[in-house]
Coordinates of C-alpha atoms in Angstrom, one line a residue:
M1086 CA -18.0 -48.8 -95.6
N1087 CA -17.0 -45.0 -96.3
T1088 CA -20.3 -43.7 -95.0
E1089 CA -19.7 -45.7 -91.9
N1090 CA -16.3 -44.4 -91.3
T1091 CA -17.7 -40.8 -91.9
A1092 CA -20.5 -41.6 -89.4
K1093 CA -17.9 -42.8 -86.7
M1094 CA -15.8 -39.8 -87.4
D1095 CA -19.0 -37.4 -86.9
A1096 CA -19.8 -39.3 -83.6
M1097 CA -16.2 -38.7 -82.4
A1098 CA -16.2 -35.2 -83.4
D1099 CA -19.4 -34.9 -81.6
D1100 CA -17.8 -36.1 -78.3
L1101 CA -14.9 -33.6 -78.6
P1102 CA -15.2 -30.2 -76.6
K1103 CA -16.3 -27.2 -79.1
K1104 CA -13.5 -24.9 -79.9
L1105 CA -14.8 -21.9 -78.0
H1106 CA -14.5 -18.1 -78.9
I1107 CA -13.7 -16.0 -75.7
A1108 CA -13.5 -12.4 -75.3
M1109 CA -11.4 -10.9 -72.6
F1110 CA -12.2 -7.5 -71.3
P1111 CA -9.9 -6.2 -68.5
W1112 CA -9.7 -2.8 -66.5
L1113 CA -7.3 -0.5 -67.8
A1114 CA -4.4 -1.1 -65.4
F1115 CA -1.4 -3.3 -66.0
G1116 CA -2.1 -5.1 -62.8
H1117 CA -5.4 -6.4 -64.2
I1118 CA -4.3 -6.6 -67.9
I1119 CA -1.4 -9.1 -67.2
P1120 CA -3.3 -11.5 -65.2
F1121 CA -6.1 -11.5 -68.0
L1122 CA -3.4 -12.0 -70.5
E1123 CA -1.8 -15.0 -68.7
L1124 CA -5.3 -16.6 -68.3
S1125 CA -5.8 -16.0 -72.2
K1126 CA -2.6 -17.8 -72.8
H1127 CA -3.7 -20.6 -70.8
I1128 CA -7.0 -20.9 -72.6
A1129 CA -5.3 -20.5 -76.0
R1130 CA -3.0 -23.4 -75.2
K1131 CA -6.4 -25.7 -75.2
G1132 CA -6.9 -24.4 -78.8
H1133 CA -9.8 -21.9 -78.0
H1134 CA -9.7 -18.5 -79.8
I1135 CA -9.2 -15.4 -77.5
S1136 CA -10.3 -11.9 -78.4
F1137 CA -8.3 -9.8 -76.2
I1138 CA -9.8 -6.2 -75.8
S1139 CA -8.3 -3.2 -74.8
T1140 CA -7.0 0.1 -75.8
P1141 CA -4.2 0.6 -78.6
R1142 CA -1.4 1.9 -76.5
N1143 CA -1.9 -0.7 -73.7
I1144 CA -2.1 -3.6 -76.5
E1145 CA 1.3 -2.1 -77.8
R1146 CA 3.0 -2.3 -74.4
L1147 CA 2.0 -5.8 -73.7
P1148 CA 4.7 -8.5 -73.6
K1149 CA 4.8 -10.6 -76.9
I1150 CA 2.7 -13.5 -77.1
P1151 CA 4.4 -16.8 -77.8
L1152 CA 4.9 -17.9 -81.5
D1153 CA 2.9 -21.0 -81.0
L1154 CA -0.2 -19.2 -79.7
A1155 CA 0.1 -16.1 -81.9
S1156 CA -2.9 -17.5 -84.3
F1157 CA -5.1 -18.3 -81.2
I1158 CA -4.9 -14.6 -79.5
T1159 CA -6.4 -11.8 -81.5
F1160 CA -6.1 -8.4 -80.1
V1161 CA -8.9 -5.8 -80.4
K1162 CA -7.8 -2.4 -80.1
L1163 CA -10.9 0.0 -79.0
P1164 CA -9.6 3.8 -79.0
L1165 CA -10.5 5.8 -75.8
S1166 CA -12.6 8.8 -76.5
R1167 CA -11.2 12.3 -75.3
V1168 CA -12.2 13.1 -71.7
E1169 CA -11.9 16.3 -69.8
N1170 CA -9.0 16.4 -67.4
L1171 CA -7.5 13.0 -68.7
P1172 CA -4.0 13.7 -70.3
E1173 CA -3.6 13.0 -73.9
N1174 CA -2.3 9.1 -74.4
A1175 CA -3.2 8.1 -71.0
E1176 CA -4.9 4.7 -71.5
A1177 CA -3.8 3.1 -68.3
T1178 CA -3.7 3.9 -64.4
M1179 CA 0.1 3.7 -64.8
D1180 CA -0.1 6.8 -67.0
V1181 CA -1.9 9.3 -64.3
P1182 CA -1.8 10.2 -60.9
H1183 CA -4.1 8.5 -58.6
H1184 CA -6.7 11.3 -58.4
I1185 CA -7.0 11.3 -62.2
I1186 CA -8.2 7.6 -62.2
P1187 CA -11.9 8.4 -62.2
Y1188 CA -11.7 10.2 -65.3
L1189 CA -9.9 7.2 -66.8
K1190 CA -13.1 5.4 -65.6
I1191 CA -15.1 7.6 -67.9
A1192 CA -13.4 7.1 -70.8
Y1193 CA -13.6 3.3 -70.1
D1194 CA -17.3 3.7 -69.8
G1195 CA -17.2 5.5 -73.3
L1196 CA -16.1 1.8 -74.7
Q1197 CA -19.7 0.6 -74.0
E1198 CA -20.9 1.3 -77.7
P1199 CA -17.7 0.0 -79.6
L1200 CA -17.4 -2.9 -77.6
S1201 CA -21.3 -3.7 -78.2
R1202 CA -20.7 -3.5 -81.8
F1203 CA -17.7 -6.0 -81.6
L1204 CA -19.7 -8.4 -79.5
E1205 CA -22.6 -8.2 -82.0
T1206 CA -20.6 -8.8 -84.9
S1207 CA -18.0 -11.4 -83.4
T1208 CA -20.6 -13.4 -81.3
P1209 CA -18.1 -14.8 -78.8
D1210 CA -19.4 -17.6 -76.6
W1211 CA -18.2 -16.3 -73.4
I1212 CA -17.0 -12.7 -72.4
V1213 CA -14.6 -12.7 -69.3
Y1214 CA -14.5 -9.2 -67.6
D1215 CA -13.4 -7.1 -64.8
F1216 CA -14.9 -5.2 -62.0
A1217 CA -15.2 -1.9 -63.8
P1218 CA -18.0 -2.3 -66.7
H1219 CA -21.1 -2.3 -64.7
W1220 CA -22.9 -1.7 -68.0
L1221 CA -21.5 -4.9 -69.7
P1222 CA -23.7 -7.9 -68.3
P1223 CA -27.1 -6.7 -69.6
I1224 CA -25.5 -6.3 -73.4
A1225 CA -24.0 -9.9 -73.0
V1226 CA -27.2 -11.4 -71.7
K1227 CA -29.2 -9.7 -74.8
L1228 CA -26.7 -11.0 -77.3
C1229 CA -26.7 -14.4 -75.6
I1230 CA -23.0 -14.3 -74.4
S1231 CA -22.1 -16.1 -71.4
R1232 CA -20.5 -14.3 -68.7
A1233 CA -17.6 -14.8 -66.1
F1234 CA -16.4 -12.3 -63.5
F1235 CA -12.5 -12.6 -63.2
S1236 CA -11.1 -11.5 -60.1
V1237 CA -7.5 -10.5 -60.1
F1238 CA -7.9 -9.7 -56.3
S1239 CA -7.3 -12.3 -53.6
A1240 CA -10.2 -14.5 -52.3
S1241 CA -9.6 -12.9 -49.0
C1242 CA -10.1 -9.6 -50.4
L1243 CA -13.6 -10.9 -51.8
G1244 CA -14.3 -12.3 -48.6
F1245 CA -13.5 -9.1 -46.5
L1246 CA -15.6 -7.1 -49.1
G1247 CA -18.5 -9.4 -48.9
P1248 CA -21.4 -9.9 -51.3
P1249 CA -23.1 -6.9 -53.2
A1250 CA -25.7 -5.3 -50.7
E1251 CA -28.5 -6.0 -53.3
S1252 CA -27.7 -9.9 -53.1
S1253 CA -27.4 -10.4 -49.4
V1254 CA -30.1 -10.4 -46.8
M1255 CA -27.5 -11.6 -44.3
E1256 CA -25.6 -8.0 -44.7
D1257 CA -28.6 -6.1 -43.5
A1258 CA -29.3 -8.4 -40.8
I1259 CA -25.6 -8.2 -39.5
Y1260 CA -24.9 -4.5 -40.0
P1261 CA -27.9 -1.8 -39.7
K1262 CA -28.1 -0.3 -43.4
G1263 CA -25.0 1.8 -44.4
T1264 CA -23.2 1.0 -41.3
R1265 CA -21.0 -1.4 -43.1
M1266 CA -19.1 1.2 -44.8
E1267 CA -18.2 3.2 -41.8
P1268 CA -14.3 3.5 -41.4
E1269 CA -14.4 1.9 -38.0
R1270 CA -16.2 -1.2 -39.3
L1271 CA -13.6 -1.8 -41.6
T1272 CA -10.6 -2.1 -39.1
V1273 CA -12.0 -5.5 -37.8
P1274 CA -12.8 -8.6 -39.8
P1275 CA -16.5 -8.6 -40.9
K1276 CA -18.8 -10.7 -38.6
W1277 CA -19.6 -12.8 -41.6
V1278 CA -15.9 -14.4 -41.5
P1279 CA -16.5 -17.5 -39.1
F1280 CA -12.7 -18.2 -38.6
P1281 CA -10.0 -15.9 -36.9
T1282 CA -8.1 -13.7 -39.2
K1283 CA -6.0 -10.3 -39.0
V1284 CA -7.3 -9.5 -42.5
A1285 CA -8.7 -5.8 -41.9
F1286 CA -7.8 -2.4 -42.5
P1287 CA -5.9 0.2 -40.3
L1288 CA -7.9 3.3 -39.6
F1289 CA -6.2 5.6 -41.8
M1290 CA -6.8 3.4 -44.8
A1291 CA -10.4 2.6 -44.0
K1292 CA -11.1 6.3 -44.3
Q1293 CA -9.1 6.2 -47.6
L1294 CA -11.1 3.0 -48.7
V1295 CA -14.7 4.7 -47.9
L1296 CA -13.7 7.7 -49.8
G1297 CA -12.3 5.7 -52.7
F1298 CA -14.4 2.7 -53.0
Y1299 CA -17.7 3.1 -51.5
E1300 CA -18.3 6.9 -52.2
E1301 CA -19.2 8.4 -55.5
N1302 CA -16.3 9.3 -57.6
A1303 CA -15.8 11.9 -60.7
S1304 CA -16.8 9.2 -62.9
G1305 CA -20.5 9.6 -61.5
I1306 CA -20.6 6.4 -59.5
S1307 CA -18.6 4.4 -57.0
D1308 CA -16.3 1.3 -57.6
W1309 CA -18.5 -0.4 -55.1
F1310 CA -21.5 0.1 -57.4
R1311 CA -19.3 -1.1 -60.7
Y1312 CA -18.2 -4.0 -58.5
S1313 CA -21.8 -5.1 -57.3
K1314 CA -23.2 -4.9 -60.8
T1315 CA -20.7 -6.9 -62.4
V1316 CA -20.8 -9.5 -59.8
L1317 CA -24.6 -9.6 -59.8
G1318 CA -24.6 -10.1 -63.6
T1319 CA -22.1 -13.1 -63.8
E1320 CA -22.7 -16.8 -64.1
F1321 CA -19.5 -17.5 -62.1
I1322 CA -16.7 -16.0 -60.4
A1323 CA -13.3 -16.9 -61.4
V1324 CA -10.6 -16.0 -58.7
K1325 CA -6.8 -15.7 -59.0
A1326 CA -6.3 -18.1 -56.1
C1327 CA -5.8 -21.7 -55.1
M1328 CA -7.4 -24.0 -52.3
E1329 CA -3.6 -24.6 -51.1
V1330 CA -3.2 -20.8 -49.9
E1331 CA -6.8 -19.6 -49.4
G1332 CA -9.0 -22.7 -49.2
E1333 CA -10.7 -21.2 -46.2
W1334 CA -11.7 -17.9 -47.9
L1335 CA -12.6 -19.7 -51.2
K1336 CA -15.1 -21.9 -49.4
L1337 CA -16.5 -18.6 -47.4
I1338 CA -17.1 -16.5 -50.5
G1339 CA -18.7 -19.6 -52.3
K1340 CA -21.3 -19.3 -49.5
L1341 CA -21.5 -15.5 -49.3
Y1342 CA -22.1 -14.8 -52.9
N1343 CA -24.4 -17.9 -53.8
L1344 CA -22.4 -18.2 -57.0
P1345 CA -19.9 -20.8 -58.4
I1346 CA -16.6 -19.9 -57.2
I1347 CA -13.7 -20.9 -59.6
P1348 CA -10.3 -20.9 -58.5
V1349 CA -8.0 -20.4 -61.7
G1350 CA -4.8 -20.8 -59.8
L1351 CA -2.2 -18.1 -59.2
L1352 CA -1.2 -17.9 -62.8
P1353 CA 2.5 -17.4 -62.2
P1354 CA 4.4 -15.8 -65.1
S1355 CA 7.4 -17.9 -66.6
V1356 CA 10.9 -16.2 -67.1
E1357 CA 10.7 -17.1 -70.3
D1358 CA 7.7 -15.0 -71.0
Q1359 CA 9.0 -12.0 -69.1
G1360 CA 8.4 -9.0 -71.2
G1361 CA 7.9 -5.2 -70.7
H1362 CA 7.6 -1.8 -71.9
D1363 CA 11.2 -1.2 -72.6
D1364 CA 12.5 -1.7 -76.2
N1365 CA 16.1 -2.7 -74.9
K1366 CA 15.1 -5.3 -72.6
D1367 CA 17.9 -7.7 -73.5
S1368 CA 20.6 -5.0 -72.9
T1369 CA 18.6 -3.9 -69.7
W1370 CA 19.1 -7.5 -68.3
G1371 CA 22.4 -7.8 -69.3
T1372 CA 23.4 -4.7 -67.2
I1373 CA 21.4 -6.0 -64.1
V1374 CA 22.7 -9.3 -63.9
E1375 CA 26.2 -8.4 -64.2
W1376 CA 25.7 -6.3 -61.0
L1377 CA 23.5 -9.2 -59.4
D1378 CA 26.1 -11.8 -60.2
K1379 CA 28.7 -9.9 -58.2
Q1380 CA 26.6 -9.9 -54.9
D1381 CA 26.7 -12.6 -52.1
K1382 CA 23.8 -15.5 -52.3
G1383 CA 20.7 -14.0 -50.7
S1384 CA 22.1 -11.0 -49.8
V1385 CA 20.2 -8.3 -52.0
V1386 CA 16.8 -6.8 -51.0
Y1387 CA 14.9 -6.1 -54.4
V1388 CA 12.7 -3.0 -53.7
A1389 CA 9.8 -2.1 -56.1
F1390 CA 6.2 -1.0 -56.1
G1391 CA 4.7 -2.2 -59.1
S1392 CA 3.5 -0.2 -62.3
E1393 CA 0.2 1.0 -60.6
T1394 CA 1.1 2.6 -57.3
K1395 CA 4.0 4.5 -55.6
P1396 CA 4.5 5.8 -52.2
S1397 CA 4.1 9.7 -51.7
P1398 CA 7.4 11.6 -52.2
E1399 CA 7.5 12.1 -48.3
D1400 CA 7.2 8.3 -47.6
F1401 CA 9.6 7.3 -50.5
K1402 CA 12.2 9.5 -49.0
E1403 CA 11.8 8.1 -45.6
L1404 CA 11.7 4.4 -47.2
A1405 CA 15.0 5.2 -48.9
L1406 CA 16.6 6.5 -45.8
G1407 CA 15.5 3.3 -43.9
L1408 CA 16.9 1.1 -46.7
E1409 CA 20.2 3.2 -46.4
Q1410 CA 20.3 2.8 -42.5
S1411 CA 19.7 -1.0 -42.9
G1412 CA 23.2 -1.3 -44.2
L1413 CA 21.8 -4.2 -46.7
P1414 CA 22.7 -4.3 -50.5
F1415 CA 19.6 -3.4 -52.5
F1416 CA 18.3 -3.2 -56.0
L1417 CA 16.0 -0.2 -55.9
V1418 CA 13.4 0.4 -58.9
L1419 CA 12.0 3.8 -59.2
R1420 CA 9.5 4.3 -61.9
K1421 CA 7.9 7.5 -62.9
Q1422 CA 4.3 7.7 -64.3
N1423 CA 3.9 8.9 -67.7
S1424 CA 1.9 11.7 -66.7
Q1425 CA 3.7 13.0 -63.7
E1426 CA 2.0 14.4 -60.7
N1427 CA 2.8 17.9 -59.8
G1428 CA 5.5 17.7 -62.8
E1429 CA 7.7 15.8 -60.1
D1430 CA 11.1 14.6 -61.5
L1431 CA 12.4 11.3 -60.4
D1432 CA 15.5 12.9 -59.0
D1433 CA 13.3 15.1 -56.8
Q1434 CA 12.1 12.0 -54.9
I1435 CA 15.6 10.9 -53.9
P1436 CA 17.0 12.0 -50.7
E1437 CA 19.9 14.2 -51.0
G1438 CA 23.2 12.6 -51.4
F1439 CA 21.4 9.0 -51.1
E1440 CA 23.0 7.8 -54.4
E1441 CA 26.6 8.9 -53.4
R1442 CA 26.3 7.4 -49.9
T1443 CA 25.1 3.8 -51.2
R1444 CA 26.7 3.6 -54.4
D1445 CA 29.1 0.8 -53.2
R1446 CA 26.2 -1.6 -52.0
G1447 CA 23.0 -0.6 -53.9
V1448 CA 21.6 0.3 -57.4
L1449 CA 19.0 2.9 -58.0
W1450 CA 17.2 1.7 -61.1
K1451 CA 15.2 4.3 -63.0
G1452 CA 12.8 2.9 -65.3
W1453 CA 11.3 -0.5 -66.1
A1454 CA 13.1 -3.5 -64.8
P1455 CA 12.4 -7.4 -65.4
Q1456 CA 10.9 -8.3 -62.1
V1457 CA 10.7 -11.8 -62.6
K1458 CA 14.3 -12.3 -63.7
I1459 CA 15.6 -10.3 -61.0
L1460 CA 13.5 -12.0 -58.3
G1461 CA 14.7 -15.5 -59.4
H1462 CA 18.3 -14.5 -59.3
D1463 CA 20.3 -16.3 -56.4
S1464 CA 21.7 -12.9 -54.9
V1465 CA 18.3 -11.7 -54.0
G1466 CA 17.2 -12.7 -50.5
G1467 CA 13.8 -10.7 -50.1
Y1468 CA 11.3 -8.4 -51.8
F1469 CA 10.3 -4.9 -50.3
T1470 CA 6.9 -4.8 -51.8
H1471 CA 3.7 -2.9 -52.0
C1472 CA 1.9 -6.4 -51.8
G1473 CA 0.1 -6.4 -55.1
W1474 CA -1.3 -10.0 -55.6
S1475 CA 0.6 -10.6 -58.9
S1476 CA 3.9 -9.3 -57.4
V1477 CA 3.4 -11.7 -54.3
T1478 CA 2.9 -14.5 -56.8
E1479 CA 6.1 -13.8 -58.6
A1480 CA 7.9 -13.5 -55.4
F1481 CA 6.7 -16.8 -53.9
Q1482 CA 7.7 -18.6 -57.1
F1483 CA 11.2 -18.2 -55.8
G1484 CA 10.5 -18.5 -52.1
R1485 CA 11.4 -14.8 -51.4
P1486 CA 10.3 -13.4 -47.9
L1487 CA 8.8 -10.1 -48.0
I1488 CA 9.2 -6.9 -46.4
M1489 CA 5.8 -5.3 -46.7
F1490 CA 4.8 -1.5 -47.4
P1491 CA 1.1 -1.7 -48.9
I1492 CA -0.2 1.4 -50.3
F1493 CA -3.8 1.2 -50.7
G1494 CA -7.0 -1.1 -51.1
D1495 CA -6.3 -4.9 -51.7
Q1496 CA -2.6 -4.4 -50.9
I1497 CA -3.5 -3.7 -47.2
L1498 CA -5.7 -6.7 -47.0
N1499 CA -3.0 -8.9 -48.7
G1500 CA -0.5 -7.7 -46.4
K1501 CA -2.5 -8.9 -43.2
L1502 CA -3.1 -12.3 -44.9
L1503 CA 0.7 -12.7 -45.7
E1504 CA 1.6 -11.6 -42.0
E1505 CA -0.9 -14.3 -40.9
M1506 CA 1.0 -16.8 -43.2
Q1507 CA 4.3 -15.7 -41.6
T1508 CA 5.8 -15.2 -45.1
G1509 CA 6.7 -11.7 -44.3
A1510 CA 6.6 -8.5 -42.0
E1511 CA 4.9 -5.2 -42.5
V1512 CA 6.7 -2.0 -41.8
P1513 CA 4.8 -0.8 -38.6
R1514 CA 2.8 2.3 -39.2
N1515 CA 0.7 4.6 -36.9
E1516 CA -2.8 3.3 -37.2
Q1517 CA -4.4 6.8 -37.0
D1518 CA -2.4 8.7 -39.7
G1519 CA -0.2 6.0 -41.5
S1520 CA 3.2 7.4 -40.3
F1521 CA 6.3 5.5 -39.9
S1522 CA 10.1 6.0 -39.2
R1523 CA 13.2 5.1 -41.2
E1524 CA 14.4 3.1 -38.2
S1525 CA 11.4 1.1 -38.1
V1526 CA 12.0 0.3 -42.1
A1527 CA 15.6 -0.6 -41.1
K1528 CA 14.8 -2.9 -38.4
T1529 CA 12.0 -4.6 -40.4
L1530 CA 14.3 -5.1 -43.4
R1531 CA 17.2 -6.6 -41.3
L1532 CA 14.5 -8.7 -39.4
V1533 CA 13.4 -10.2 -42.5
M1534 CA 16.5 -10.5 -44.5
K1535 CA 19.2 -11.6 -41.9
D1536 CA 18.1 -11.8 -38.1
V1537 CA 17.7 -14.9 -36.3
E1538 CA 14.1 -13.8 -35.3
G1539 CA 13.2 -13.5 -38.9
Q1540 CA 14.2 -17.2 -40.1
I1541 CA 10.5 -18.1 -39.6
Y1542 CA 9.8 -15.6 -42.6
R1543 CA 12.6 -17.0 -44.7
D1544 CA 11.5 -20.5 -43.9
K1545 CA 7.8 -20.0 -44.7
A1546 CA 8.3 -18.3 -47.9
K1547 CA 10.7 -21.1 -49.2
E1548 CA 7.6 -23.4 -48.2
M1549 CA 5.5 -21.3 -50.6
M1550 CA 7.5 -22.7 -53.6
T1551 CA 5.9 -26.0 -53.4
T1552 CA 2.6 -24.2 -54.3
F1553 CA 3.3 -21.1 -56.2
G1554 CA 6.1 -22.7 -58.1
D1555 CA 4.5 -25.9 -58.9
K1556 CA 3.4 -25.4 -62.4
Q1557 CA 1.6 -28.6 -63.0
L1558 CA -0.6 -27.8 -59.7
Q1559 CA -1.5 -24.2 -61.1
D1560 CA -2.1 -25.7 -64.6
R1561 CA -4.4 -28.1 -63.2
Y1562 CA -6.9 -25.2 -62.0
V1563 CA -6.8 -23.6 -65.4
D1564 CA -7.7 -26.8 -66.9
K1565 CA -10.9 -27.2 -64.7
F1566 CA -11.7 -23.4 -65.4
V1567 CA -11.4 -24.3 -69.2
E1568 CA -13.6 -27.4 -68.8
L1569 CA -16.1 -25.4 -67.2
L1570 CA -16.2 -23.0 -70.2
E1571 CA -16.5 -25.7 -72.5
N1572 CA -19.4 -27.4 -70.8
H1573 CA -21.6 -24.7 -69.2
G1574 CA -22.2 -22.0 -72.1
Q1575 CA -25.2 -20.1 -72.1
A1576 CA -27.9 -22.0 -74.0
C1577 CA -29.5 -19.7 -76.6
G1578 CA -29.9 -21.9 -79.7
D1579 CA -28.2 -20.9 -82.8
R1580 CA -27.1 -17.3 -82.8

């Protein structure tokens, strides 16, 4: 009888999904690290073990893991090697000005050897990686580790970029070799997009994209090369997206890339999990909420540009003066990069007399702020944003319409997609040079926040809550992703 029961239990155990060991390896930017961490937490909730790999300082700056998940997530600290032109203690894009980021990529590439050693000794079942480690897929193949590329960018961004040239006969047939990367081509939707869309770059930004993405930088290779190699080396692409928002684009990239495309949902962070890089988070929120509680419902515009990007000093001054001219109550977050560009001080960016003139209706907050908590407060009626995909996700959880000022790269394409969805309005800019006026800033703010003509933006943003704020819907996407990890690992026999 005991033997029979044991056999039954063994048979039942065979039917249960194997508990996996999954390594996560994001790029060194908090706009990437945080979505990777959110995805890790979801996977850990299914009982799988996560090795979350980054640098010591980045790991120290992460929000605390919920206690019930602490035993399932191990943080693996790989120190960066010293690189010329990279400031000491710079371990993330938020630590350096934009032109120094290629040197951070050199340091990141230096993780190849220590990461290889870790993978060899710990033998995870899967490695989930970002766009930057072009050298990683061959290492994983050799070690018989299954590979998944996780895109923190929107599906529309991937659809606009199209597949790596090496994998696509179609691209050469549509665009003569090399011409796809001409700035003028990037100002209209690609010919492979079969539906009408506004998703494209203004000329001034297209020129920046060619320089910053397609051309070789100080790291010795282009970001396009990195992206191409990581995509070509994956078994499938996981995308921070869902069918309800980007269904057409997800179907398109499935055809373009000739790879399984797995939407993992939008990974909205919960207010309870909100953490930050500030040791005094609780007292910080206490000060902020005291001011927010005194404001009228839906009256405040929250202004923030994320941890990775900031407007130029000239643009910031014009934006601030436009905010002042709008007459709206505001909460403006001004963050410095830890390695300041040109030795610039935060106070140098603020227009002279701005704080004094707006003290009765606005807050200028210097440093980290609990963004999810602020966006969730009833007094906040709109979000003046750079259109980072994670920030957009946070805003739509609470139905906040957007006043958009995208700064570079995928933010531009996100802004065009969101305009199509009528969930916000972009500050008008000159197509040739990107210039704009404080008057247009003030007009766009008033349009989205209070004008009758802007009601469509407020209504459409509220509609987004049914998707972005639906935890059960978003969790189902992650559940399907985890099922794929459980059922489709690389067959290599005993490792």
